C-alpha cells in the first residue's frame, strides 16, 4: 500500500495538477512532475489526478504500474540504476546485476532497510561503449564490474 502524504503535500500536489490539467496529453507530464516533487507517486495522488483529468483511477494506476520509471513508494537516499539492456548484458552485465542485488540485499525496485539505497533496472543509459553501465543518483559510471560497484556503494555509504 502506498504511503500517505501530509496536508502541505496535498497542496503541492494540487498545484501540480492545476499547472498540468489544461495541457494536451497531461497524464505523463503530470506523473513526472509529481515524482520529481515527491520522489514517487503517492497513492493519494491517484484519485485526485483521475478526477482532475476525467480518467478512472484504474487508468491512472495502470499507467503508473506500466512504466517502471514511476515509483509507488518513497525511494532511498541514493538511487542505484543498473543497465539490463543487451549491450551491457553482453559485457557480463548480468554479474553486475547479481552483485547489485546481493550487495544491497534487495530485488529490483527495492529499498534497503536503512533507507540508503533504492535499486532500479534501466534499459540503456546511452553508455553502451563503456558497458556494463550503472548510474548512482545523477552520475553515470562505466565498466561497472561487481568489484567496482561494491566500491561505489561503499563511497556513497560513507560520504553521503
Ligand atoms: S545497453 Fe547498457 S548503456 Fe546501453
Coordinates of C-alpha atoms and ligand atoms in Angstrom, one line a residue:
X1 CA 0.0 0.0 0.0
X2 CA 1.3 3.5 -0.9
X3 CA 2.4 5.8 1.9
X4 CA 0.5 8.8 2.9
X5 CA 1.4 12.4 2.2
X6 CA 0.7 15.2 4.5
X7 CA -1.7 18.2 4.1
X8 CA 1.0 20.6 2.8
X9 CA 2.0 17.9 0.4
X10 CA -1.6 17.7 -0.9
X11 CA -1.4 21.5 -1.6
X12 CA 1.8 20.9 -3.6
X13 CA 0.1 18.1 -5.4
X14 CA -2.9 20.2 -6.2
X15 CA -0.7 23.0 -7.5
X16 CA 1.0 20.5 -9.9
X17 CA -2.4 19.2 -11.1
X18 CA -3.6 22.7 -11.7
X19 CA -0.5 23.5 -13.7
X20 CA -0.8 20.5 -15.9
X21 CA -4.5 19.7 -16.4
X22 CA -5.2 22.1 -19.2
X23 CA -2.3 20.9 -21.4
X24 CA -2.8 18.3 -24.1
X25 CA -1.9 14.8 -23.0
X26 CA -1.3 15.8 -19.4
X27 CA -1.1 12.5 -17.6
X28 CA 2.5 11.5 -18.2
X29 CA 4.0 15.0 -17.8
X30 CA 1.9 15.4 -14.6
X31 CA 3.1 12.0 -13.2
X32 CA 6.7 13.0 -14.0
X33 CA 6.2 16.3 -12.2
X34 CA 4.7 14.5 -9.2
X35 CA 7.6 12.1 -9.0
X36 CA 10.1 15.0 -9.3
X37 CA 8.3 16.8 -6.4
X38 CA 7.9 13.9 -4.0
X39 CA 10.4 11.3 -5.2
X40 CA 7.5 8.9 -6.0
X41 CA 3.8 9.0 -7.0
X42 CA 1.9 8.8 -3.7
X43 CA -1.2 6.6 -3.6
X44 CA -3.3 9.7 -2.6
X45 CA -2.3 11.3 -5.9
X46 CA -4.2 8.7 -8.0
X47 CA -7.8 9.7 -7.2
X48 CA -7.0 13.4 -7.4
X49 CA -5.3 13.1 -10.7
X50 CA -8.0 10.8 -12.1
X51 CA -10.7 13.3 -11.1
X52 CA -8.9 16.3 -12.5
X53 CA -8.2 14.6 -15.8
X54 CA -11.5 12.9 -16.1
X55 CA -10.0 9.4 -16.0
X56 CA -10.7 6.4 -13.9
X57 CA -8.4 5.5 -11.0
X58 CA -7.7 2.3 -12.8
X59 CA -6.5 4.1 -15.9
X60 CA -4.1 6.3 -13.8
X61 CA -2.9 3.4 -11.8
X62 CA -2.4 1.4 -15.0
X63 CA 0.0 4.0 -16.4
X64 CA 1.9 4.2 -13.1
X65 CA 2.4 0.5 -13.0
X66 CA 3.2 0.1 -16.7
X67 CA 6.1 2.5 -16.6
X68 CA 8.8 1.1 -14.3
X69 CA 10.2 4.6 -14.1
X70 CA 7.4 5.6 -11.7
X71 CA 7.8 4.7 -8.1
X72 CA 4.9 3.9 -5.8
X73 CA 6.9 4.2 -2.6
X74 CA 9.4 6.7 -1.3
X75 CA 12.9 6.0 -2.6
X76 CA 16.1 5.6 -0.6
X77 CA 18.6 8.4 -0.2
X78 CA 20.5 7.1 -3.3
X79 CA 19.1 5.6 -6.5
X80 CA 21.2 2.9 -8.0
X81 CA 20.3 2.2 -11.6
X82 CA 21.8 -0.9 -13.3
X83 CA 21.5 -1.2 -17.0
X84 CA 20.0 -4.5 -18.1
X85 CA 19.9 -4.0 -21.8
X86 CA 21.6 -6.1 -24.4
X87 CA 25.0 -4.3 -24.8
X88 CA 25.6 -4.3 -21.1
X89 CA 24.4 -7.9 -20.7
X90 CA 26.9 -9.0 -23.5
X91 CA 29.7 -7.5 -21.4
X92 CA 28.9 -9.5 -18.3
X93 CA 26.4 -7.1 -17.0
X94 CA 24.5 -10.0 -15.5
X95 CA 27.3 -10.3 -12.9
X96 CA 26.8 -6.7 -12.1
X97 CA 23.1 -7.1 -11.8
X98 CA 23.5 -10.0 -9.4
X99 CA 26.1 -8.2 -7.4
X100 CA 23.8 -5.2 -7.0
X101 CA 21.0 -7.3 -5.6
X102 CA 23.4 -9.3 -3.4
X103 CA 25.3 -6.2 -2.1
X104 CA 22.1 -4.3 -1.3
X105 CA 20.1 -7.3 -0.2
X106 CA 17.1 -6.1 -2.2
X107 CA 15.5 -7.0 -5.5
X108 CA 14.6 -4.6 -8.3
X109 CA 12.6 -1.6 -7.1
X110 CA 13.5 -2.5 -3.5
X111 CA 14.9 -0.1 -0.9
X112 CA 17.5 -1.2 1.7
X113 CA 16.3 -1.4 5.3
X114 CA 18.4 1.5 6.3
X115 CA 16.8 3.7 3.6
X116 CA 20.2 4.3 2.0
X117 CA 19.6 2.8 -1.5
X118 CA 16.9 2.0 -3.9
X119 CA 17.8 -0.4 -6.7
X120 CA 16.3 0.1 -10.1
X121 CA 16.7 -1.6 -13.5
X122 CA 17.1 0.6 -16.6
X123 CA 17.3 -0.4 -20.3
X124 CA 20.2 1.5 -21.8
X125 CA 21.8 4.5 -20.2
X126 CA 23.4 5.6 -23.5
X127 CA 26.8 4.4 -22.3
X128 CA 27.0 1.1 -24.2
X129 CA 30.6 1.8 -25.2
X130 CA 31.6 1.5 -21.5
X131 CA 29.3 -1.4 -20.7
X132 CA 28.3 -2.6 -18.2
X133 CA 26.8 0.7 -17.2
X134 CA 25.2 2.0 -14.0
X135 CA 24.1 5.3 -12.6
X136 CA 24.1 6.3 -9.0
X137 CA 21.9 9.3 -8.4
X138 CA 22.8 11.6 -11.3
X139 CA 26.3 10.2 -12.0
X140 CA 26.9 7.8 -14.8
X141 CA 29.5 5.0 -14.4
X142 CA 31.0 2.7 -17.0
X143 CA 32.7 -0.7 -16.9
X144 CA 30.9 -1.4 -13.7
X145 CA 32.2 -4.8 -12.6
X146 CA 30.9 -6.3 -9.3
X147 CA 34.1 -5.1 -7.6
X148 CA 33.7 -1.5 -8.9
X149 CA 30.1 -1.5 -7.9
X150 CA 31.0 -2.6 -4.4
X151 CA 33.5 0.3 -4.1
X152 CA 30.9 2.8 -5.5
X153 CA 28.3 1.7 -3.0
X154 CA 30.8 2.0 -0.1
X155 CA 31.7 5.5 -1.2
X156 CA 28.1 6.6 -1.1
X157 CA 27.5 4.9 2.2
X158 CA 30.3 6.7 4.0
X159 CA 30.4 10.1 2.3
X160 CA 26.8 11.0 1.7
Ligands
LIG1 S1 22.9 -1.1 -23.2 FE1 23.6 -0.5 -21.2 S2 24.2 1.5 -21.5 FE2 23.4 0.9 -23.4

